[in-house]
Amino acid sequence: MTKIEIKGVIVMNDYKEVYEWYGIECTSPNDVINQLPSDNSPVEIIINSGGGHVDAGNEIYARLKAYQGEVTTNTYSIAASAASIIAMAGDKVLISPTAQLMIHNVSGFADGDHRAHTQEAKVLEGYNKAIANAYTLKSGKSEEEILQMMNDETWLNANEAVEKGFADDVLFENKIQYVASSYAILPNEAINKARLMMKEQSSATSTVEDKVTKTDLEAFKNEITNLINQSKQEPTPEPVKPTNKRKGFLF
């Protein structure tokens, strides 16, 4: 699987060399686009960024959404502002248990009289509504809810991101095994216990206290059979997934 890292400031392509000249870590759209495989094989996007230029973030998001292969976004530390848009582009959106995700309004700068500032405010509101689409598509929340979260500059830890629909899972956690089957499925605990008993049986000495007998195994098998009969697992349906330049603005 191709791994693409998005680190530092999210910048426009023609700004990248300036940031690098200053020694500032950054990622541009071309950094991502040029690494996408031509065979549409799966890619993993590793994110550690506090954001940057909104147009650059939007372009990376669109390119990843348009990619024909499977895209997994992993937030390892922080996906804030423009970087949080990119995180939403994954077919699978994962987040480290220690990471954070942040969404807020777009910022900009304007010169001129009151008319210029009024116009700039309208433009910024338009940007907010545009990027809110990325969050609504992923979370299922309404535009009104998302815009309020952006107004409040909302920070989400890993569990909150999953709970509110901005991520699918927390990385590195042991997850419950979901199945779609009419057959009885052994729980992981039972499998691990059986393996341990089987190992002990094969390596047991001839002493009575160390030896695992057939009676022990039969008793354990009966215990698991009773457990399965008491609680049969029903098929779990797959979650339904949503279908589907101005350079001065920071996000």
Short mmCIF file of C-alpha atoms in Angstrom, two decimals:
data_model
loop_
_atom_site.label_atom_id
_atom_site.label_comp_id
_atom_site.label_asym_id
_atom_site.label_seq_id
_atom_site.Cartn_x
_atom_site.Cartn_y
_atom_site.Cartn_z
CA MET A 1 0.00 0.00 0.00
CA THR A 2 1.25 3.46 -0.92
CA LYS A 3 1.68 5.73 2.10
CA ILE A 4 1.50 9.50 1.61
CA GLU A 5 2.37 11.83 4.49
CA ILE A 6 0.70 15.22 4.90
CA LYS A 7 2.77 17.18 7.40
CA GLY A 8 3.25 20.80 8.33
CA VAL A 9 1.51 23.73 6.67
CA ILE A 10 -0.89 23.03 3.80
CA VAL A 11 0.26 25.39 1.03
CA MET A 12 -0.46 26.18 -2.61
CA ASN A 13 1.93 24.62 -5.13
CA ASP A 14 3.64 27.90 -6.02
CA TYR A 15 4.18 28.79 -2.35
CA LYS A 16 5.96 25.54 -1.47
CA GLU A 17 9.48 26.58 -2.45
CA VAL A 18 9.21 29.73 -0.36
CA TYR A 19 8.20 27.78 2.75
CA GLU A 20 11.00 25.29 2.13
CA TRP A 21 13.48 28.15 1.71
CA TYR A 22 12.52 29.30 5.20
CA GLY A 23 12.91 25.71 6.44
CA ILE A 24 9.19 25.37 7.22
CA GLU A 25 7.71 21.91 6.80
CA CYS A 26 4.80 21.96 4.36
CA THR A 27 2.66 19.92 1.97
CA SER A 28 1.23 21.07 -1.36
CA PRO A 29 -1.42 19.46 -3.59
CA ASN A 30 1.25 18.28 -6.05
CA ASP A 31 3.05 16.47 -3.23
CA VAL A 32 -0.02 14.28 -2.87
CA ILE A 33 -1.11 14.09 -6.51
CA ASN A 34 2.32 13.00 -7.73
CA GLN A 35 2.36 10.05 -5.31
CA LEU A 36 -1.05 8.62 -6.20
CA PRO A 37 -0.53 5.23 -7.91
CA SER A 38 -1.48 4.94 -11.57
CA ASP A 39 -2.96 1.47 -10.99
CA ASN A 40 -5.58 2.75 -8.50
CA SER A 41 -4.18 0.54 -5.73
CA PRO A 42 -5.05 1.40 -2.10
CA VAL A 43 -3.40 4.42 -0.49
CA GLU A 44 -2.94 5.44 3.13
CA ILE A 45 -2.85 9.16 3.93
CA ILE A 46 -1.00 9.94 7.17
CA ILE A 47 -1.95 13.35 8.54
CA ASN A 48 -0.09 15.54 11.01
CA SER A 49 -0.97 19.13 10.17
CA GLY A 50 -2.47 22.19 11.79
CA GLY A 51 -3.87 23.44 8.49
CA GLY A 52 -2.96 26.19 6.07
CA HIS A 53 -4.39 27.53 2.80
CA VAL A 54 -8.01 26.54 2.31
CA ASP A 55 -7.75 26.24 -1.48
CA ALA A 56 -4.82 23.83 -1.18
CA GLY A 57 -6.72 21.74 1.34
CA ASN A 58 -9.78 21.71 -0.91
CA GLU A 59 -7.73 20.55 -3.89
CA ILE A 60 -6.15 17.68 -1.97
CA TYR A 61 -9.59 16.65 -0.68
CA ALA A 62 -11.07 16.67 -4.19
CA ARG A 63 -8.17 14.73 -5.67
CA LEU A 64 -8.44 12.02 -3.02
CA LYS A 65 -12.22 11.78 -3.41
CA ALA A 66 -11.78 11.44 -7.18
CA TYR A 67 -9.13 8.72 -6.84
CA GLN A 68 -10.53 5.40 -8.05
CA GLY A 69 -8.73 3.22 -5.49
CA GLU A 70 -9.44 2.85 -1.78
CA VAL A 71 -8.28 5.77 0.38
CA THR A 72 -7.64 5.47 4.12
CA THR A 73 -6.88 8.63 6.09
CA ASN A 74 -5.03 8.21 9.37
CA THR A 75 -4.71 11.19 11.72
CA TYR A 76 -1.67 10.41 13.85
CA SER A 77 -1.36 13.66 15.78
CA ILE A 78 -3.56 16.50 14.58
CA ALA A 79 -5.83 17.25 11.65
CA ALA A 80 -6.87 20.86 12.18
CA SER A 81 -8.45 23.43 9.93
CA ALA A 82 -7.58 22.70 6.27
CA ALA A 83 -6.05 19.37 7.26
CA SER A 84 -9.36 18.27 8.78
CA ILE A 85 -10.96 18.65 5.34
CA ILE A 86 -8.37 16.27 3.91
CA ALA A 87 -9.10 13.76 6.67
CA MET A 88 -12.72 13.61 5.52
CA ALA A 89 -11.65 12.37 2.05
CA GLY A 90 -11.00 8.81 3.18
CA ASP A 91 -13.20 5.83 2.38
CA LYS A 92 -12.00 4.86 5.86
CA VAL A 93 -11.27 7.67 8.31
CA LEU A 94 -9.13 6.58 11.26
CA ILE A 95 -7.66 8.57 14.16
CA SER A 96 -5.00 7.83 16.76
CA PRO A 97 -6.22 7.63 20.37
CA THR A 98 -3.97 10.59 21.22
CA ALA A 99 -4.83 12.71 18.17
CA GLN A 100 -7.22 15.64 17.77
CA LEU A 101 -9.38 17.00 14.99
CA MET A 102 -10.38 20.66 14.78
CA ILE A 103 -12.84 22.53 12.57
CA HIS A 104 -13.38 26.29 12.45
CA ASN A 105 -14.21 29.19 10.15
CA VAL A 106 -12.03 30.35 7.27
CA SER A 107 -9.91 33.45 7.92
CA GLY A 108 -8.91 36.14 5.41
CA PHE A 109 -7.51 39.62 5.00
CA ALA A 110 -8.94 42.63 3.24
CA ASP A 111 -7.77 46.16 2.40
CA GLY A 112 -9.95 49.08 1.53
CA ASP A 113 -13.05 50.82 2.83
CA HIS A 114 -16.16 49.33 4.47
CA ARG A 115 -17.41 48.02 1.12
CA ALA A 116 -14.29 45.90 0.64
CA HIS A 117 -14.59 44.45 4.13
CA THR A 118 -18.30 43.74 3.68
CA GLN A 119 -17.53 41.93 0.43
CA GLU A 120 -14.74 39.98 2.09
CA ALA A 121 -17.12 38.86 4.85
CA LYS A 122 -19.52 37.52 2.22
CA VAL A 123 -16.72 35.65 0.50
CA LEU A 124 -15.61 34.08 3.78
CA GLU A 125 -19.16 32.98 4.56
CA GLY A 126 -19.27 31.33 1.16
CA TYR A 127 -16.04 29.47 1.87
CA ASN A 128 -17.43 28.29 5.21
CA LYS A 129 -20.52 26.82 3.54
CA ALA A 130 -18.41 25.21 0.83
CA ILE A 131 -16.07 23.37 3.19
CA ALA A 132 -18.95 22.46 5.51
CA ASN A 133 -20.03 20.08 2.75
CA ALA A 134 -17.03 17.87 3.44
CA TYR A 135 -18.03 17.55 7.10
CA THR A 136 -21.72 16.98 6.41
CA LEU A 137 -20.99 14.27 3.83
CA LYS A 138 -18.85 12.39 6.34
CA SER A 139 -20.74 12.95 9.60
CA GLY A 140 -24.33 13.06 8.36
CA LYS A 141 -24.90 16.22 10.38
CA SER A 142 -26.88 19.12 8.96
CA GLU A 143 -25.20 22.18 7.47
CA GLU A 144 -26.59 24.24 10.35
CA GLU A 145 -24.98 21.95 12.94
CA ILE A 146 -21.64 21.96 11.14
CA LEU A 147 -21.57 25.74 10.69
CA GLN A 148 -22.25 26.18 14.40
CA MET A 149 -19.40 23.80 15.25
CA MET A 150 -17.17 25.84 12.96
CA ASN A 151 -18.30 29.08 14.61
CA ASP A 152 -17.38 27.57 17.98
CA GLU A 153 -13.96 26.31 16.77
CA THR A 154 -14.65 22.74 17.80
CA TRP A 155 -11.86 20.43 18.97
CA LEU A 156 -12.56 16.69 19.02
CA ASN A 157 -10.51 13.95 20.61
CA ALA A 158 -10.45 10.49 19.03
CA ASN A 159 -13.53 9.11 20.77
CA GLU A 160 -15.51 12.30 20.17
CA ALA A 161 -14.55 12.28 16.48
CA VAL A 162 -15.91 8.74 16.12
CA GLU A 163 -19.00 9.48 18.24
CA LYS A 164 -19.90 12.54 16.15
CA GLY A 165 -19.29 10.80 12.82
CA PHE A 166 -16.07 12.55 11.76
CA ALA A 167 -14.07 9.30 11.98
CA ASP A 168 -14.89 5.63 11.60
CA ASP A 169 -12.55 4.08 14.15
CA VAL A 170 -9.78 4.74 16.64
CA LEU A 171 -6.42 3.32 15.58
CA PHE A 172 -4.75 0.49 17.50
CA GLU A 173 -7.84 -0.49 19.50
CA ASN A 174 -9.04 -4.10 19.72
CA LYS A 175 -12.42 -4.10 18.07
CA ILE A 176 -15.42 -6.38 18.45
CA GLN A 177 -15.59 -8.91 15.62
CA TYR A 178 -18.75 -8.32 13.60
CA VAL A 179 -20.03 -11.10 11.38
CA ALA A 180 -22.78 -11.79 8.90
CA SER A 181 -23.36 -15.51 9.21
CA SER A 182 -26.03 -18.01 10.18
CA TYR A 183 -23.38 -20.15 11.88
CA ALA A 184 -22.31 -19.81 15.51
CA ILE A 185 -19.09 -17.77 15.74
CA LEU A 186 -16.73 -18.30 18.65
CA PRO A 187 -15.84 -15.15 20.58
CA ASN A 188 -12.16 -14.16 20.53
CA GLU A 189 -11.85 -14.91 24.24
CA ALA A 190 -12.95 -18.50 23.68
CA ILE A 191 -10.53 -18.94 20.77
CA ASN A 192 -7.59 -17.62 22.79
CA LYS A 193 -8.47 -19.81 25.78
CA ALA A 194 -8.80 -22.90 23.60
CA ARG A 195 -5.45 -22.26 21.96
CA LEU A 196 -3.82 -21.97 25.37
CA MET A 197 -5.34 -25.24 26.57
CA MET A 198 -4.32 -27.00 23.34
CA LYS A 199 -0.75 -25.75 23.76
CA GLU A 200 -0.66 -26.91 27.36
CA GLN A 201 -1.96 -30.33 26.37
CA SER A 202 0.72 -30.81 23.71
CA SER A 203 3.56 -29.77 26.02
CA ALA A 204 2.27 -31.13 29.34
CA THR A 205 4.46 -33.43 31.41
CA SER A 206 3.28 -36.77 32.71
CA THR A 207 2.60 -35.35 36.18
CA VAL A 208 -1.08 -35.28 37.10
CA GLU A 209 -1.10 -31.65 38.25
CA ASP A 210 0.37 -30.30 34.95
CA LYS A 211 -1.54 -32.51 32.54
CA VAL A 212 -4.63 -31.19 30.70
CA THR A 213 -7.02 -34.10 30.39
CA LYS A 214 -9.66 -34.81 27.77
CA THR A 215 -12.21 -34.22 30.50
CA ASP A 216 -10.92 -30.62 30.90
CA LEU A 217 -11.26 -29.99 27.18
CA GLU A 218 -14.73 -31.51 27.00
CA ALA A 219 -15.88 -29.38 29.94
CA PHE A 220 -14.53 -26.24 28.23
CA LYS A 221 -16.18 -27.16 24.91
CA ASN A 222 -19.51 -27.66 26.69
CA GLU A 223 -19.12 -24.27 28.38
CA ILE A 224 -18.62 -22.51 25.04
CA THR A 225 -21.47 -24.44 23.40
CA ASN A 226 -23.85 -23.34 26.15
CA LEU A 227 -22.64 -19.75 25.77
CA ILE A 228 -23.31 -19.79 22.02
CA ASN A 229 -26.77 -21.34 22.46
CA GLN A 230 -27.70 -18.64 24.98
CA SER A 231 -26.66 -15.76 22.74
CA LYS A 232 -26.69 -16.30 18.96
CA GLN A 233 -25.15 -13.57 16.91
CA GLU A 234 -27.28 -12.00 14.22
CA PRO A 235 -25.85 -10.73 10.92
CA THR A 236 -24.59 -7.19 11.22
CA PRO A 237 -25.40 -4.98 8.21
CA GLU A 238 -22.64 -2.93 6.66
CA PRO A 239 -22.86 0.77 7.51
CA VAL A 240 -24.32 2.94 4.77
CA LYS A 241 -21.70 5.28 3.38
CA PRO A 242 -22.61 8.69 1.99
CA THR A 243 -22.71 8.79 -1.75
CA ASN A 244 -21.12 10.20 -3.53
CA LYS A 245 -8.75 30.68 -6.23
CA ARG A 246 -8.10 32.83 -4.00
CA LYS A 247 -4.71 32.29 -2.34
CA GLY A 248 -4.96 34.52 0.70
CA PHE A 249 -7.41 32.52 2.79
CA LEU A 250 -6.10 30.56 5.75
CA PHE A 251 -7.89 27.72 7.40
#
